[in-house]
Amino acid sequence: MRYAIDPPAIPSLPILGREERFPIRRVFCIGRNYAEHAREMGATVDASAPMFFCKPADAVLADGTDVPYPTATSELHHEVEMVVALKAGGSNLDAGQAAQAVFGYGVGLDLTRRDLQAIAKAKGHPWDVAKAFDHSAPVSALRPAGETTLHAGTRISLAVNGQVRQQGRLGEMVHGVADIIAALSTLFELKPGDLIFTGTPAGVAALQRGDRFRAEVEGVAVLESRIV
Ligand code: MN
């Protein structure tokens, strides 16, 4: 195959304890998956109808990479989220098949231009400029699924400049990991390499240039970087 221009690089993430990297195909995100966060946004959770949006694969930034403050916003918000990486895909997966499709887990930030999202919501416009901008998805190295066990009590947290901003437990998710994968697979044919952001607990707030952040899913992964 010869291309008319150089083909784009394949975005990827490191894997804890391995030399190989995880190639990223697509990035899916679920909205309003923790009731407390939905409340702080003035929304309610419709448990029967999970809400999804996407980011481009090349919006992902690896752990330790400086995050540039985006253009066109004065309200860049953090949303700490567990990230699920898929090694298998398919359509209309049941919960068992969904669980088997998981390669591993990480922690990421669903960075959001909150001011542009508010305008989009008010006008009924798509969320892309609020959610899918360049560098909007910093993600940790991935922990293979067989090397960790997630519990309802597993903590997810974000500290900014040493101060805890967001804290929750995975058991607070309205839709668990297998349910999210199964629901997504009714809308998209999932593929190996897909990443899924699983929603944020309460406490979202603004980041400024110079802020240092540390995101963690306990026993799974840590993501540390700064806004520049
Ligand atoms: Mn989010």
Short mmCIF file of C-alpha atoms and ligand atoms in Angstrom, two decimals:
data_model
loop_
_atom_site.label_atom_id
_atom_site.label_comp_id
_atom_site.label_asym_id
_atom_site.label_seq_id
_atom_site.Cartn_x
_atom_site.Cartn_y
_atom_site.Cartn_z
CA MET A 1 0.00 0.00 0.00
CA ARG A 2 1.24 3.47 -0.89
CA TYR A 3 -0.39 6.52 0.63
CA ALA A 4 -0.59 10.00 -0.84
CA ILE A 5 0.62 11.46 2.47
CA ASP A 6 2.43 9.89 5.42
CA PRO A 7 -0.11 7.74 7.30
CA PRO A 8 -0.97 8.98 10.80
CA ALA A 9 0.79 7.32 13.73
CA ILE A 10 -1.21 4.83 15.82
CA PRO A 11 -1.87 6.36 19.27
CA SER A 12 -0.90 3.98 22.08
CA LEU A 13 -0.47 3.61 25.82
CA PRO A 14 2.19 1.82 27.87
CA ILE A 15 1.22 -1.35 29.74
CA LEU A 16 2.48 -1.76 33.31
CA GLY A 17 5.18 -4.42 33.48
CA ARG A 18 5.40 -5.01 29.74
CA GLU A 19 7.44 -3.82 26.82
CA GLU A 20 4.52 -3.87 24.37
CA ARG A 21 2.19 -0.91 24.08
CA PHE A 22 -1.62 -0.92 23.77
CA PRO A 23 -2.75 0.48 20.39
CA ILE A 24 -5.77 2.78 20.63
CA ARG A 25 -8.58 2.48 18.10
CA ARG A 26 -11.38 4.69 19.45
CA VAL A 27 -12.28 6.45 22.70
CA PHE A 28 -15.82 6.17 24.04
CA CYS A 29 -17.06 8.01 27.14
CA ILE A 30 -20.19 7.60 29.25
CA GLY A 31 -21.81 10.69 30.74
CA ARG A 32 -23.60 10.97 34.10
CA ASN A 33 -22.53 7.62 35.53
CA TYR A 34 -22.26 8.78 39.16
CA ALA A 35 -25.47 10.22 40.63
CA GLU A 36 -23.65 12.85 42.75
CA HIS A 37 -21.88 14.23 39.67
CA ALA A 38 -25.12 14.30 37.64
CA ARG A 39 -26.66 16.30 40.52
CA GLU A 40 -23.81 18.82 40.63
CA MET A 41 -24.33 19.35 36.88
CA GLY A 42 -28.04 19.98 37.42
CA ALA A 43 -28.96 16.73 35.66
CA THR A 44 -30.46 13.44 36.71
CA VAL A 45 -29.40 9.92 35.83
CA ASP A 46 -31.59 7.92 33.49
CA ALA A 47 -30.38 4.44 34.40
CA SER A 48 -32.27 2.90 31.49
CA ALA A 49 -30.58 5.12 28.90
CA PRO A 50 -26.80 5.58 29.34
CA MET A 51 -25.47 8.60 27.43
CA PHE A 52 -22.30 8.28 25.34
CA PHE A 53 -19.95 10.56 23.47
CA CYS A 54 -16.54 10.07 21.82
CA LYS A 55 -13.07 11.56 21.70
CA PRO A 56 -10.56 10.99 18.91
CA ALA A 57 -7.90 8.36 19.63
CA ASP A 58 -5.15 10.96 19.22
CA ALA A 59 -6.64 13.07 22.03
CA VAL A 60 -5.02 10.57 24.42
CA LEU A 61 -1.88 11.77 26.23
CA ALA A 62 0.33 9.35 28.14
CA ASP A 63 1.23 9.64 31.84
CA GLY A 64 3.79 12.32 32.59
CA THR A 65 3.17 14.27 29.39
CA ASP A 66 2.50 17.99 29.91
CA VAL A 67 -1.12 18.87 29.11
CA PRO A 68 -1.41 22.11 27.11
CA TYR A 69 -4.20 24.41 28.26
CA PRO A 70 -6.64 24.35 25.32
CA THR A 71 -7.61 27.29 23.16
CA ALA A 72 -11.07 28.87 23.15
CA THR A 73 -11.98 28.23 26.78
CA SER A 74 -11.64 29.93 30.14
CA GLU A 75 -13.14 27.01 32.07
CA LEU A 76 -11.14 23.81 31.63
CA HIS A 77 -12.63 21.18 33.96
CA HIS A 78 -11.18 17.92 35.25
CA GLU A 79 -13.23 14.72 35.37
CA VAL A 80 -11.26 11.79 36.83
CA GLU A 81 -12.46 8.48 35.41
CA MET A 82 -11.50 4.83 35.33
CA VAL A 83 -10.57 3.85 31.78
CA VAL A 84 -11.26 0.38 30.37
CA ALA A 85 -9.21 -0.98 27.44
CA LEU A 86 -10.72 -3.67 25.20
CA LYS A 87 -8.85 -6.62 23.71
CA ALA A 88 -11.93 -8.00 21.94
CA GLY A 89 -15.10 -6.55 20.51
CA GLY A 90 -18.40 -7.40 18.91
CA SER A 91 -21.99 -6.31 18.76
CA ASN A 92 -24.80 -6.96 21.22
CA LEU A 93 -22.48 -8.49 23.81
CA ASP A 94 -24.01 -9.96 26.96
CA ALA A 95 -22.48 -9.08 30.33
CA GLY A 96 -20.30 -12.20 30.34
CA GLN A 97 -18.91 -11.54 26.86
CA ALA A 98 -18.40 -7.89 27.83
CA ALA A 99 -16.33 -8.85 30.87
CA GLN A 100 -14.22 -11.19 28.73
CA ALA A 101 -13.47 -8.36 26.28
CA VAL A 102 -11.52 -6.31 28.85
CA PHE A 103 -7.75 -6.09 28.34
CA GLY A 104 -7.04 -3.88 31.31
CA TYR A 105 -7.74 -0.73 33.28
CA GLY A 106 -6.25 2.69 33.76
CA VAL A 107 -7.17 6.10 35.09
CA GLY A 108 -7.69 9.18 32.97
CA LEU A 109 -9.05 12.70 32.85
CA ASP A 110 -12.04 13.49 30.64
CA LEU A 111 -10.95 17.11 30.19
CA THR A 112 -13.87 19.37 29.35
CA ARG A 113 -14.27 22.93 28.07
CA ARG A 114 -17.15 23.46 30.52
CA ASP A 115 -18.02 26.91 29.17
CA LEU A 116 -18.41 25.57 25.63
CA GLN A 117 -20.35 22.55 26.92
CA ALA A 118 -22.83 24.87 28.66
CA ILE A 119 -23.37 26.73 25.39
CA ALA A 120 -23.80 23.46 23.48
CA LYS A 121 -26.35 22.22 26.02
CA ALA A 122 -28.28 25.50 25.85
CA LYS A 123 -28.36 25.50 22.06
CA GLY A 124 -28.87 21.76 21.60
CA HIS A 125 -25.54 21.52 19.77
CA PRO A 126 -23.16 18.55 19.76
CA TRP A 127 -20.54 18.32 22.52
CA ASP A 128 -17.50 17.78 20.30
CA VAL A 129 -15.81 21.14 20.83
CA ALA A 130 -16.36 20.76 24.59
CA LYS A 131 -15.12 17.19 24.90
CA ALA A 132 -13.17 16.00 21.85
CA PHE A 133 -10.45 18.64 21.57
CA ASP A 134 -6.72 17.96 21.18
CA HIS A 135 -5.03 16.53 24.31
CA SER A 136 -8.40 16.17 26.07
CA ALA A 137 -7.72 12.64 27.34
CA PRO A 138 -4.64 12.14 29.54
CA VAL A 139 -4.52 8.42 30.50
CA SER A 140 -2.21 6.39 32.75
CA ALA A 141 -0.36 3.24 31.79
CA LEU A 142 -2.75 0.28 31.66
CA ARG A 143 -2.90 -2.51 34.27
CA PRO A 144 -3.76 -5.89 32.68
CA ALA A 145 -7.10 -7.16 33.99
CA GLY A 146 -5.60 -10.36 35.38
CA GLU A 147 -3.26 -8.37 37.62
CA THR A 148 -5.84 -6.48 39.63
CA THR A 149 -9.25 -6.99 41.16
CA LEU A 150 -11.82 -4.22 41.20
CA HIS A 151 -14.26 -3.97 44.10
CA ALA A 152 -17.27 -1.79 44.84
CA GLY A 153 -15.07 -0.15 47.46
CA THR A 154 -12.13 0.57 45.13
CA ARG A 155 -11.33 4.27 45.41
CA ILE A 156 -11.00 6.67 42.50
CA SER A 157 -9.55 10.09 43.28
CA LEU A 158 -8.00 13.23 41.91
CA ALA A 159 -5.73 15.66 43.72
CA VAL A 160 -4.73 19.03 42.26
CA ASN A 161 -1.65 20.71 43.77
CA GLY A 162 -1.86 18.21 46.63
CA GLN A 163 -5.50 18.99 47.49
CA VAL A 164 -8.12 16.26 46.96
CA ARG A 165 -10.74 17.52 44.51
CA GLN A 166 -12.63 14.34 43.55
CA GLN A 167 -13.12 11.13 45.45
CA GLY A 168 -15.45 8.22 44.89
CA ARG A 169 -15.77 4.46 44.85
CA LEU A 170 -16.32 2.31 41.80
CA GLY A 171 -19.46 0.86 43.42
CA GLU A 172 -21.09 4.28 42.98
CA MET A 173 -21.15 3.85 39.21
CA VAL A 174 -24.73 3.66 37.91
CA HIS A 175 -23.58 1.34 35.11
CA GLY A 176 -20.77 -1.08 35.92
CA VAL A 177 -18.01 -1.92 33.47
CA ALA A 178 -19.71 -4.94 31.87
CA ASP A 179 -23.01 -3.04 31.56
CA ILE A 180 -21.29 -0.10 29.86
CA ILE A 181 -19.55 -2.38 27.35
CA ALA A 182 -22.76 -4.30 26.66
CA ALA A 183 -24.74 -1.07 26.15
CA LEU A 184 -22.07 0.43 23.86
CA SER A 185 -22.04 -2.78 21.82
CA THR A 186 -25.70 -2.23 20.91
CA LEU A 187 -24.72 1.11 19.34
CA PHE A 188 -21.27 0.34 17.87
CA GLU A 189 -19.48 -2.81 16.83
CA LEU A 190 -16.73 -2.69 19.43
CA LYS A 191 -13.18 -3.55 18.41
CA PRO A 192 -9.90 -4.47 20.07
CA GLY A 193 -8.08 -1.23 20.91
CA ASP A 194 -11.18 0.68 21.99
CA LEU A 195 -10.95 2.66 25.25
CA ILE A 196 -13.92 3.51 27.43
CA PHE A 197 -14.04 6.32 30.00
CA THR A 198 -16.47 5.15 32.69
CA GLY A 199 -17.73 8.43 34.15
CA THR A 200 -16.67 10.79 36.92
CA PRO A 201 -17.58 11.15 40.59
CA ALA A 202 -18.60 14.53 42.02
CA GLY A 203 -16.17 17.38 42.54
CA VAL A 204 -15.39 18.50 39.00
CA ALA A 205 -13.75 21.94 38.94
CA ALA A 206 -11.45 24.18 36.95
CA LEU A 207 -7.77 23.65 36.18
CA GLN A 208 -5.29 26.47 35.59
CA ARG A 209 -1.95 26.63 33.86
CA GLY A 210 0.72 25.43 36.27
CA ASP A 211 -1.60 23.06 38.18
CA ARG A 212 -0.17 19.64 38.97
CA PHE A 213 -2.59 16.77 39.20
CA ARG A 214 -2.50 13.18 40.46
CA ALA A 215 -5.30 10.81 39.47
CA GLU A 216 -5.56 7.31 40.91
CA VAL A 217 -7.68 4.21 40.81
CA GLU A 218 -6.48 2.43 43.91
CA GLY A 219 -4.52 -0.71 43.13
CA VAL A 220 -4.83 -0.10 39.39
CA ALA A 221 -2.98 2.94 38.10
CA VAL A 222 -1.77 6.47 38.75
CA LEU A 223 -1.64 9.40 36.33
CA GLU A 224 0.49 12.43 37.16
CA SER A 225 1.12 15.50 35.09
CA ARG A 226 0.61 19.25 34.92
CA ILE A 227 -1.25 21.84 32.90
CA VAL A 228 1.03 24.14 30.87
MN MN B 1 -16.81 12.46 31.87
#
